[in-house]
Amino acid sequence: MAHAQFLKRPAIVTSFSVNFLGQAGFRLSSATHTIYIDPYLSDSVRILDVPDLVRQVPVPVEAHEIQDADVVLITHEHIDHCDPHTLPALAAASSQAWFVGPTPVLNRLREWGLPEERLQLAQENWTRLVPGLELCAVPAAHPCIERDSRGCLACVGYVLKGETGELAYFAGDTGVVQELIDTLKGLGQFQTAFLPVNEQNFFRARRGIIGNMSVREAFLFAEEIGAAKIFPCHWDMFAANTAYPEEITLIRDKLQASCVVLSSPCELF
């Protein structure tokens, strides 16, 4: 994984480290377990959907080379998160891995041949993910919060809890709505929030791109949920859907944001 960025861990707090895979993708690893979140390891958006949405950053690792996955968390069914060119190949290479996601994601995985025993519906309650790590799914507004007739979410984010109670939030794709803020604040004190900063705007919407938080919203959102650190993501992959590091730094300084902006290398909790 030579091209991946590494977020180094403080060993006295947690045994999990994080690799950034681009877009909203991450790899979490400990000495014994490895978890992937929304890995987009192809150029399928260009190939299958929009020819001018060309991948701007190298693929950090080929999906068929990943043999260490224990769990794969998918936030929603859009192909830059639930990738038909990544997930079936990853599932074949990591035959021990099971997959967590909302119902539309699980339906896609079934279509791609994954057996039922490897699929798990994302739950809005604390469950043990692997030793030393708990998982809770939360709503994602993409562009609004949607539930099916059973009350199950169509799009989710994931909150992970370490052994000593620290919380990390992986948002996937979401805008800011009060329900999400209230849900997260009800879970506890956050150390780190991994937030998308590809803002929703007219020009993106006109070409069918569903944006997320703006950079300004991400900092204000992090303050609302009490996150000590923020990792801005979902801005690096496509030219039409980007933000700029200078923009992130400028807005942080102008807002006098109290949270620390993580860059590589940095700590998860």
PDB file of C-alpha atoms in Angstrom:
ATOM      1  CA  MET A   1       0.000   0.000   0.000  1.00  0.00           C
ATOM      2  CA  ALA A   2       2.782   2.370  -0.942  1.00  0.00           C
ATOM      3  CA  HIS A   3       0.499   5.231  -1.966  1.00  0.00           C
ATOM      4  CA  ALA A   4      -1.758   5.174   1.119  1.00  0.00           C
ATOM      5  CA  GLN A   5      -1.374   7.829   3.790  1.00  0.00           C
ATOM      6  CA  PHE A   6      -0.807   6.532   7.304  1.00  0.00           C
ATOM      7  CA  LEU A   7      -2.417   7.956  10.433  1.00  0.00           C
ATOM      8  CA  LYS A   8      -0.174   6.785  13.277  1.00  0.00           C
ATOM      9  CA  ARG A   9      -1.759   5.592  16.518  1.00  0.00           C
ATOM     10  CA  PRO A  10      -0.863   6.379  20.132  1.00  0.00           C
ATOM     11  CA  ALA A  11      -0.305   2.894  21.553  1.00  0.00           C
ATOM     12  CA  ILE A  12      -1.374   3.838  25.081  1.00  0.00           C
ATOM     13  CA  VAL A  13      -4.875   4.726  23.867  1.00  0.00           C
ATOM     14  CA  THR A  14      -5.848   2.318  21.096  1.00  0.00           C
ATOM     15  CA  SER A  15      -4.362  -0.564  19.199  1.00  0.00           C
ATOM     16  CA  PHE A  16      -5.895   0.495  15.868  1.00  0.00           C
ATOM     17  CA  SER A  17      -4.154   2.511  13.182  1.00  0.00           C
ATOM     18  CA  VAL A  18      -5.753   4.029  10.074  1.00  0.00           C
ATOM     19  CA  ASN A  19      -4.729   4.261   6.428  1.00  0.00           C
ATOM     20  CA  PHE A  20      -6.474   6.794   4.199  1.00  0.00           C
ATOM     21  CA  LEU A  21      -7.418   5.179   0.865  1.00  0.00           C
ATOM     22  CA  GLY A  22      -8.802   8.260  -0.893  1.00  0.00           C
ATOM     23  CA  GLN A  23     -12.343   9.633  -1.351  1.00  0.00           C
ATOM     24  CA  ALA A  24     -14.084   8.378   1.847  1.00  0.00           C
ATOM     25  CA  GLY A  25     -12.152   5.125   2.113  1.00  0.00           C
ATOM     26  CA  PHE A  26     -10.144   3.980   5.124  1.00  0.00           C
ATOM     27  CA  ARG A  27      -8.309   0.899   6.375  1.00  0.00           C
ATOM     28  CA  LEU A  28      -8.227   0.298  10.126  1.00  0.00           C
ATOM     29  CA  SER A  29      -5.809  -2.282  11.464  1.00  0.00           C
ATOM     30  CA  SER A  30      -4.606  -3.759  14.715  1.00  0.00           C
ATOM     31  CA  ALA A  31      -2.182  -6.585  15.376  1.00  0.00           C
ATOM     32  CA  THR A  32      -4.988  -9.084  14.785  1.00  0.00           C
ATOM     33  CA  HIS A  33      -7.795  -7.476  12.750  1.00  0.00           C
ATOM     34  CA  THR A  34      -8.291  -5.297   9.682  1.00  0.00           C
ATOM     35  CA  ILE A  35     -11.381  -3.289   8.770  1.00  0.00           C
ATOM     36  CA  TYR A  36     -12.090  -1.444   5.527  1.00  0.00           C
ATOM     37  CA  ILE A  37     -14.560   1.431   5.193  1.00  0.00           C
ATOM     38  CA  ASP A  38     -15.921   2.451   1.760  1.00  0.00           C
ATOM     39  CA  PRO A  39     -12.883   1.322  -0.262  1.00  0.00           C
ATOM     40  CA  TYR A  40     -12.961   2.815  -3.778  1.00  0.00           C
ATOM     41  CA  LEU A  41     -10.052   1.075  -5.484  1.00  0.00           C
ATOM     42  CA  SER A  42     -10.874   1.432  -9.163  1.00  0.00           C
ATOM     43  CA  ASP A  43     -11.927   3.947 -11.805  1.00  0.00           C
ATOM     44  CA  SER A  44     -15.479   2.618 -12.001  1.00  0.00           C
ATOM     45  CA  VAL A  45     -17.192   6.020 -11.736  1.00  0.00           C
ATOM     46  CA  ARG A  46     -15.599   7.004 -15.044  1.00  0.00           C
ATOM     47  CA  ILE A  47     -16.088   3.593 -16.632  1.00  0.00           C
ATOM     48  CA  LEU A  48     -19.665   2.930 -15.534  1.00  0.00           C
ATOM     49  CA  ASP A  49     -21.205   6.336 -14.947  1.00  0.00           C
ATOM     50  CA  VAL A  50     -19.630   9.677 -15.935  1.00  0.00           C
ATOM     51  CA  PRO A  51     -16.747   9.588 -18.458  1.00  0.00           C
ATOM     52  CA  ASP A  52     -15.213  12.886 -17.338  1.00  0.00           C
ATOM     53  CA  LEU A  53     -15.101  11.970 -13.634  1.00  0.00           C
ATOM     54  CA  VAL A  54     -11.594  10.596 -13.902  1.00  0.00           C
ATOM     55  CA  ARG A  55      -9.784   9.367 -10.829  1.00  0.00           C
ATOM     56  CA  GLN A  56      -7.183  11.985  -9.774  1.00  0.00           C
ATOM     57  CA  VAL A  57      -5.202   9.946  -7.222  1.00  0.00           C
ATOM     58  CA  PRO A  58      -3.529   6.559  -7.720  1.00  0.00           C
ATOM     59  CA  VAL A  59      -5.229   3.368  -6.581  1.00  0.00           C
ATOM     60  CA  PRO A  60      -3.366   2.625  -3.319  1.00  0.00           C
ATOM     61  CA  VAL A  61      -3.826  -1.150  -3.532  1.00  0.00           C
ATOM     62  CA  GLU A  62      -5.565  -3.459  -6.004  1.00  0.00           C
ATOM     63  CA  ALA A  63      -8.735  -4.995  -4.564  1.00  0.00           C
ATOM     64  CA  HIS A  64      -7.764  -8.522  -5.622  1.00  0.00           C
ATOM     65  CA  GLU A  65      -4.547  -8.181  -3.567  1.00  0.00           C
ATOM     66  CA  ILE A  66      -6.369  -7.511  -0.284  1.00  0.00           C
ATOM     67  CA  GLN A  67      -6.282 -10.720   1.724  1.00  0.00           C
ATOM     68  CA  ASP A  68      -6.391  -9.242   5.239  1.00  0.00           C
ATOM     69  CA  ALA A  69      -9.949  -7.874   5.475  1.00  0.00           C
ATOM     70  CA  ASP A  70     -11.981  -9.127   8.424  1.00  0.00           C
ATOM     71  CA  VAL A  71     -14.851  -6.647   8.125  1.00  0.00           C
ATOM     72  CA  VAL A  72     -15.872  -4.218   5.370  1.00  0.00           C
ATOM     73  CA  LEU A  73     -18.168  -1.328   6.322  1.00  0.00           C
ATOM     74  CA  ILE A  74     -20.132   0.310   3.490  1.00  0.00           C
ATOM     75  CA  THR A  75     -22.119   3.495   4.107  1.00  0.00           C
ATOM     76  CA  HIS A  76     -24.385   3.564   1.024  1.00  0.00           C
ATOM     77  CA  GLU A  77     -24.830   2.158  -2.469  1.00  0.00           C
ATOM     78  CA  HIS A  78     -23.231   4.878  -4.646  1.00  0.00           C
ATOM     79  CA  ILE A  79     -20.406   3.308  -6.606  1.00  0.00           C
ATOM     80  CA  ASP A  80     -17.632   5.521  -5.219  1.00  0.00           C
ATOM     81  CA  HIS A  81     -18.475   3.891  -1.846  1.00  0.00           C
ATOM     82  CA  CYS A  82     -20.070   0.565  -2.829  1.00  0.00           C
ATOM     83  CA  ASP A  83     -17.855  -0.168  -5.809  1.00  0.00           C
ATOM     84  CA  PRO A  84     -18.695  -3.074  -8.160  1.00  0.00           C
ATOM     85  CA  HIS A  85     -15.059  -3.129  -9.316  1.00  0.00           C
ATOM     86  CA  THR A  86     -13.715  -3.295  -5.744  1.00  0.00           C
ATOM     87  CA  LEU A  87     -16.005  -5.233  -3.428  1.00  0.00           C
ATOM     88  CA  PRO A  88     -16.487  -8.538  -5.308  1.00  0.00           C
ATOM     89  CA  ALA A  89     -12.727  -8.792  -5.914  1.00  0.00           C
ATOM     90  CA  LEU A  90     -11.982  -7.911  -2.293  1.00  0.00           C
ATOM     91  CA  ALA A  91     -14.543 -10.457  -1.085  1.00  0.00           C
ATOM     92  CA  ALA A  92     -12.925 -13.172  -3.196  1.00  0.00           C
ATOM     93  CA  ALA A  93      -9.412 -12.354  -1.986  1.00  0.00           C
ATOM     94  CA  SER A  94     -10.487 -12.031   1.682  1.00  0.00           C
ATOM     95  CA  SER A  95     -12.828 -15.005   1.916  1.00  0.00           C
ATOM     96  CA  GLN A  96     -13.033 -14.567   5.706  1.00  0.00           C
ATOM     97  CA  ALA A  97     -14.420 -11.024   5.487  1.00  0.00           C
ATOM     98  CA  TRP A  98     -18.006 -10.138   6.272  1.00  0.00           C
ATOM     99  CA  PHE A  99     -19.748  -7.019   5.064  1.00  0.00           C
ATOM    100  CA  VAL A 100     -21.860  -4.474   6.959  1.00  0.00           C
ATOM    101  CA  GLY A 101     -24.170  -1.978   5.281  1.00  0.00           C
ATOM    102  CA  PRO A 102     -27.710  -0.645   4.953  1.00  0.00           C
ATOM    103  CA  THR A 103     -30.307  -2.603   2.990  1.00  0.00           C
ATOM    104  CA  PRO A 104     -29.576  -1.117  -0.487  1.00  0.00           C
ATOM    105  CA  VAL A 105     -25.904  -2.021  -0.054  1.00  0.00           C
ATOM    106  CA  LEU A 106     -26.699  -5.583   1.022  1.00  0.00           C
ATOM    107  CA  ASN A 107     -28.965  -5.965  -1.999  1.00  0.00           C
ATOM    108  CA  ARG A 108     -26.104  -4.911  -4.282  1.00  0.00           C
ATOM    109  CA  LEU A 109     -23.736  -7.368  -2.609  1.00  0.00           C
ATOM    110  CA  ARG A 110     -26.270 -10.170  -3.083  1.00  0.00           C
ATOM    111  CA  GLU A 111     -26.509  -9.280  -6.782  1.00  0.00           C
ATOM    112  CA  TRP A 112     -22.712  -9.549  -6.982  1.00  0.00           C
ATOM    113  CA  GLY A 113     -22.788 -13.069  -5.567  1.00  0.00           C
ATOM    114  CA  LEU A 114     -21.902 -12.622  -1.900  1.00  0.00           C
ATOM    115  CA  PRO A 115     -23.620 -15.255   0.259  1.00  0.00           C
ATOM    116  CA  GLU A 116     -26.071 -14.277   2.977  1.00  0.00           C
ATOM    117  CA  GLU A 117     -23.852 -15.525   5.801  1.00  0.00           C
ATOM    118  CA  ARG A 118     -21.266 -12.854   4.945  1.00  0.00           C
ATOM    119  CA  LEU A 119     -23.750  -9.969   5.145  1.00  0.00           C
ATOM    120  CA  GLN A 120     -24.811  -7.956   8.186  1.00  0.00           C
ATOM    121  CA  LEU A 121     -27.360  -5.122   8.306  1.00  0.00           C
ATOM    122  CA  ALA A 122     -25.982  -1.902   9.791  1.00  0.00           C
ATOM    123  CA  GLN A 123     -27.555  -1.520  13.236  1.00  0.00           C
ATOM    124  CA  GLU A 124     -28.338   1.683  15.107  1.00  0.00           C
ATOM    125  CA  ASN A 125     -27.073   0.264  18.393  1.00  0.00           C
ATOM    126  CA  TRP A 126     -23.713  -0.691  19.831  1.00  0.00           C
ATOM    127  CA  THR A 127     -22.395  -4.025  18.623  1.00  0.00           C
ATOM    128  CA  ARG A 128     -18.973  -5.591  18.968  1.00  0.00           C
ATOM    129  CA  LEU A 129     -17.187  -5.265  15.647  1.00  0.00           C
ATOM    130  CA  VAL A 130     -13.912  -7.007  16.536  1.00  0.00           C
ATOM    131  CA  PRO A 131     -12.097  -7.302  19.876  1.00  0.00           C
ATOM    132  CA  GLY A 132     -11.390  -3.832  21.225  1.00  0.00           C
ATOM    133  CA  LEU A 133     -13.793  -2.047  18.891  1.00  0.00           C
ATOM    134  CA  GLU A 134     -17.558  -1.439  18.955  1.00  0.00           C
ATOM    135  CA  LEU A 135     -19.749  -0.172  16.118  1.00  0.00           C
ATOM    136  CA  CYS A 136     -22.930   1.883  15.891  1.00  0.00           C
ATOM    137  CA  ALA A 137     -24.562   3.018  12.641  1.00  0.00           C
ATOM    138  CA  VAL A 138     -26.035   6.533  12.528  1.00  0.00           C
ATOM    139  CA  PRO A 139     -28.204   8.330   9.957  1.00  0.00           C
ATOM    140  CA  ALA A 140     -26.672  10.033   6.938  1.00  0.00           C
ATOM    141  CA  ALA A 141     -28.452  12.829   5.085  1.00  0.00           C
ATOM    142  CA  HIS A 142     -27.574  12.112   1.467  1.00  0.00           C
ATOM    143  CA  PRO A 143     -29.185  14.381   0.555  1.00  0.00           C
ATOM    144  CA  CYS A 144     -31.827  13.651   3.231  1.00  0.00           C
ATOM    145  CA  ILE A 145     -32.282  10.908   5.808  1.00  0.00           C
ATOM    146  CA  GLU A 146     -34.275   8.053   4.259  1.00  0.00           C
ATOM    147  CA  ARG A 147     -35.766   4.962   5.881  1.00  0.00           C
ATOM    148  CA  ASP A 148     -37.655   2.046   4.394  1.00  0.00           C
ATOM    149  CA  SER A 149     -40.988   0.632   5.595  1.00  0.00           C
ATOM    150  CA  ARG A 150     -39.186  -1.262   8.371  1.00  0.00           C
ATOM    151  CA  GLY A 151     -37.464   1.882   9.594  1.00  0.00           C
ATOM    152  CA  CYS A 152     -34.063   0.824   8.249  1.00  0.00           C
ATOM    153  CA  LEU A 153     -31.752   3.561   6.960  1.00  0.00           C
ATOM    154  CA  ALA A 154     -30.797   3.824   3.291  1.00  0.00           C
ATOM    155  CA  CYS A 155     -27.536   5.673   4.007  1.00  0.00           C
ATOM    156  CA  VAL A 156     -25.471   5.532   7.183  1.00  0.00           C
ATOM    157  CA  GLY A 157     -22.348   6.751   8.873  1.00  0.00           C
ATOM    158  CA  TYR A 158     -20.417   4.691  11.408  1.00  0.00           C
ATOM    159  CA  VAL A 159     -19.312   5.504  14.943  1.00  0.00           C
ATOM    160  CA  LEU A 160     -16.508   3.371  16.342  1.00  0.00           C
ATOM    161  CA  LYS A 161     -15.735   3.108  20.044  1.00  0.00           C
ATOM    162  CA  GLY A 162     -12.287   2.121  21.308  1.00  0.00           C
ATOM    163  CA  GLU A 163     -11.498   0.116  24.415  1.00  0.00           C
ATOM    164  CA  THR A 164     -11.352   3.147  26.694  1.00  0.00           C
ATOM    165  CA  GLY A 165     -14.496   4.759  25.290  1.00  0.00           C
ATOM    166  CA  GLU A 166     -13.075   7.180  22.696  1.00  0.00           C
ATOM    167  CA  LEU A 167     -15.386   7.756  19.746  1.00  0.00           C
ATOM    168  CA  ALA A 168     -14.489   8.177  16.086  1.00  0.00           C
ATOM    169  CA  TYR A 169     -17.104   9.109  13.480  1.00  0.00           C
ATOM    170  CA  PHE A 170     -16.777   8.060   9.824  1.00  0.00           C
ATOM    171  CA  ALA A 171     -19.491  10.059   8.080  1.00  0.00           C
ATOM    172  CA  GLY A 172     -19.456   8.568   4.590  1.00  0.00           C
ATOM    173  CA  ASP A 173     -21.626  10.975   2.596  1.00  0.00           C
ATOM    174  CA  THR A 174     -23.841  13.360   4.539  1.00  0.00           C
ATOM    175  CA  GLY A 175     -25.017  16.898   4.813  1.00  0.00           C
ATOM    176  CA  VAL A 176     -25.733  18.579   8.123  1.00  0.00           C
ATOM    177  CA  VAL A 177     -29.164  18.118   9.701  1.00  0.00           C
ATOM    178  CA  GLN A 178     -30.254  18.529  13.298  1.00  0.00           C
ATOM    179  CA  GLU A 179     -31.277  14.878  13.653  1.00  0.00           C
ATOM    180  CA  LEU A 180     -27.734  13.759  12.913  1.00  0.00           C
ATOM    181  CA  ILE A 181     -26.233  16.267  15.346  1.00  0.00           C
ATOM    182  CA  ASP A 182     -28.627  15.146  18.084  1.00  0.00           C
ATOM    183  CA  THR A 183     -27.917  11.467  17.410  1.00  0.00           C
ATOM    184  CA  LEU A 184     -24.168  11.909  17.614  1.00  0.00           C
ATOM    185  CA  LYS A 185     -24.286  14.093  20.720  1.00  0.00           C
ATOM    186  CA  GLY A 186     -26.356  11.377  22.378  1.00  0.00           C
ATOM    187  CA  LEU A 187     -23.586   8.823  21.864  1.00  0.00           C
ATOM    188  CA  GLY A 188     -20.887  10.605  23.850  1.00  0.00           C
ATOM    189  CA  GLN A 189     -17.756  12.702  23.422  1.00  0.00           C
ATOM    190  CA  PHE A 190     -16.023  12.435  20.068  1.00  0.00           C
ATOM    191  CA  GLN A 191     -12.299  12.468  19.598  1.00  0.00           C
ATOM    192  CA  THR A 192     -12.157  12.323  15.805  1.00  0.00           C
ATOM    193  CA  ALA A 193     -14.594  13.025  12.966  1.00  0.00           C
ATOM    194  CA  PHE A 194     -13.838  11.963   9.393  1.00  0.00           C
ATOM    195  CA  LEU A 195     -16.045  14.354   7.422  1.00  0.00           C
ATOM    196  CA  PRO A 196     -16.752  14.934   3.716  1.00  0.00           C
ATOM    197  CA  VAL A 197     -16.106  18.491   2.556  1.00  0.00           C
ATOM    198  CA  ASN A 198     -17.306  18.358  -1.075  1.00  0.00           C
ATOM    199  CA  GLU A 199     -20.023  20.929  -0.658  1.00  0.00           C
ATOM    200  CA  GLN A 200     -23.431  20.703  -2.282  1.00  0.00           C
ATOM    201  CA  ASN A 201     -23.919  23.504  -4.805  1.00  0.00           C
ATOM    202  CA  PHE A 202     -25.905  24.382  -7.913  1.00  0.00           C
ATOM    203  CA  PHE A 203     -23.219  23.466 -10.423  1.00  0.00           C
ATOM    204  CA  ARG A 204     -22.594  20.045  -8.921  1.00  0.00           C
ATOM    205  CA  ALA A 205     -26.308  19.357  -8.604  1.00  0.00           C
ATOM    206  CA  ARG A 206     -26.828  20.361 -12.246  1.00  0.00           C
ATOM    207  CA  ARG A 207     -24.528  17.566 -13.366  1.00  0.00           C
ATOM    208  CA  GLY A 208     -25.956  15.035 -10.921  1.00  0.00           C
ATOM    209  CA  ILE A 209     -23.365  15.227  -8.145  1.00  0.00           C
ATOM    210  CA  ILE A 210     -24.884  15.067  -4.666  1.00  0.00           C
ATOM    211  CA  GLY A 211     -22.637  17.204  -2.504  1.00  0.00           C
ATOM    212  CA  ASN A 212     -22.119  17.003   1.232  1.00  0.00           C
ATOM    213  CA  MET A 213     -20.922  19.450   3.866  1.00  0.00           C
ATOM    214  CA  SER A 214     -19.023  22.557   2.931  1.00  0.00           C
ATOM    215  CA  VAL A 215     -15.662  23.114   4.607  1.00  0.00           C
ATOM    216  CA  ARG A 216     -17.273  25.743   6.831  1.00  0.00           C
ATOM    217  CA  GLU A 217     -20.113  23.379   7.770  1.00  0.00           C
ATOM    218  CA  ALA A 218     -17.650  20.610   8.603  1.00  0.00           C
ATOM    219  CA  PHE A 219     -15.828  22.767  11.153  1.00  0.00           C
ATOM    220  CA  LEU A 220     -19.067  24.028  12.691  1.00  0.00           C
ATOM    221  CA  PHE A 221     -20.445  20.474  12.737  1.00  0.00           C
ATOM    222  CA  ALA A 222     -17.310  19.194  14.483  1.00  0.00           C
ATOM    223  CA  GLU A 223     -17.724  21.920  17.095  1.00  0.00           C
ATOM    224  CA  GLU A 224     -21.392  20.986  17.609  1.00  0.00           C
ATOM    225  CA  ILE A 225     -20.575  17.335  18.334  1.00  0.00           C
ATOM    226  CA  GLY A 226     -17.513  18.214  20.395  1.00  0.00           C
ATOM    227  CA  ALA A 227     -14.978  16.521  18.128  1.00  0.00           C
ATOM    228  CA  ALA A 228     -11.415  17.269  19.175  1.00  0.00           C
ATOM    229  CA  LYS A 229      -9.989  16.396  15.749  1.00  0.00           C
ATOM    230  CA  ILE A 230     -11.255  16.461  12.179  1.00  0.00           C
ATOM    231  CA  PHE A 231     -10.065  14.629   9.074  1.00  0.00           C
ATOM    232  CA  PRO A 232     -11.529  16.319   5.946  1.00  0.00           C
ATOM    233  CA  CYS A 233     -12.103  13.814   3.141  1.00  0.00           C
ATOM    234  CA  HIS A 234     -14.107  13.225  -0.058  1.00  0.00           C
ATOM    235  CA  TRP A 235     -12.388  16.130  -1.815  1.00  0.00           C
ATOM    236  CA  ASP A 236      -9.390  14.506  -3.496  1.00  0.00           C
ATOM    237  CA  MET A 237     -10.795  12.087  -6.071  1.00  0.00           C
ATOM    238  CA  PHE A 238     -12.597  14.033  -8.844  1.00  0.00           C
ATOM    239  CA  ALA A 239     -11.823  17.475 -10.261  1.00  0.00           C
ATOM    240  CA  ALA A 240     -15.519  18.435 -10.447  1.00  0.00           C
ATOM    241  CA  ASN A 241     -16.075  17.503  -6.808  1.00  0.00           C
ATOM    242  CA  THR A 242     -13.041  18.916  -5.066  1.00  0.00           C
ATOM    243  CA  ALA A 243     -12.010  21.275  -2.299  1.00  0.00           C
ATOM    244  CA  TYR A 244      -8.504  22.600  -1.717  1.00  0.00           C
ATOM    245  CA  PRO A 245      -6.116  22.178   1.221  1.00  0.00           C
ATOM    246  CA  GLU A 246      -5.576  25.940   1.229  1.00  0.00           C
ATOM    247  CA  GLU A 247      -9.339  26.453   1.499  1.00  0.00           C
ATOM    248  CA  ILE A 248      -9.534  24.096   4.465  1.00  0.00           C
ATOM    249  CA  THR A 249      -6.667  25.871   6.229  1.00  0.00           C
ATOM    250  CA  LEU A 250      -8.050  29.353   5.520  1.00  0.00           C
ATOM    251  CA  ILE A 251     -11.538  28.582   6.794  1.00  0.00           C
ATOM    252  CA  ARG A 252     -10.170  26.838   9.886  1.00  0.00           C
ATOM    253  CA  ASP A 253      -8.118  29.935  10.692  1.00  0.00           C
ATOM    254  CA  LYS A 254     -10.926  32.410   9.961  1.00  0.00           C
ATOM    255  CA  LEU A 255     -13.372  30.433  12.123  1.00  0.00           C
ATOM    256  CA  GLN A 256     -10.711  30.026  14.813  1.00  0.00           C
ATOM    257  CA  ALA A 257     -11.773  26.402  15.010  1.00  0.00           C
ATOM    258  CA  SER A 258     -10.783  24.664  18.208  1.00  0.00           C
ATOM    259  CA  CYS A 259     -10.511  21.189  16.646  1.00  0.00           C
ATOM    260  CA  VAL A 260      -7.219  19.922  15.290  1.00  0.00           C
ATOM    261  CA  VAL A 261      -7.087  19.252  11.546  1.00  0.00           C
ATOM    262  CA  LEU A 262      -5.477  15.866  11.011  1.00  0.00           C
ATOM    263  CA  SER A 263      -2.966  15.255   8.283  1.00  0.00           C
ATOM    264  CA  SER A 264      -0.665  12.354   7.604  1.00  0.00           C
ATOM    265  CA  PRO A 265       0.853  11.203   9.895  1.00  0.00           C
ATOM    266  CA  CYS A 266      -1.583  11.783  12.727  1.00  0.00           C
ATOM    267  CA  GLU A 267      -3.424  10.022  15.514  1.00  0.00           C
ATOM    268  CA  LEU A 268      -6.854   8.345  15.326  1.00  0.00           C
ATOM    269  CA  PHE A 269      -7.947   9.033  18.906  1.00  0.00           C
TER     270      PHE A 269
END
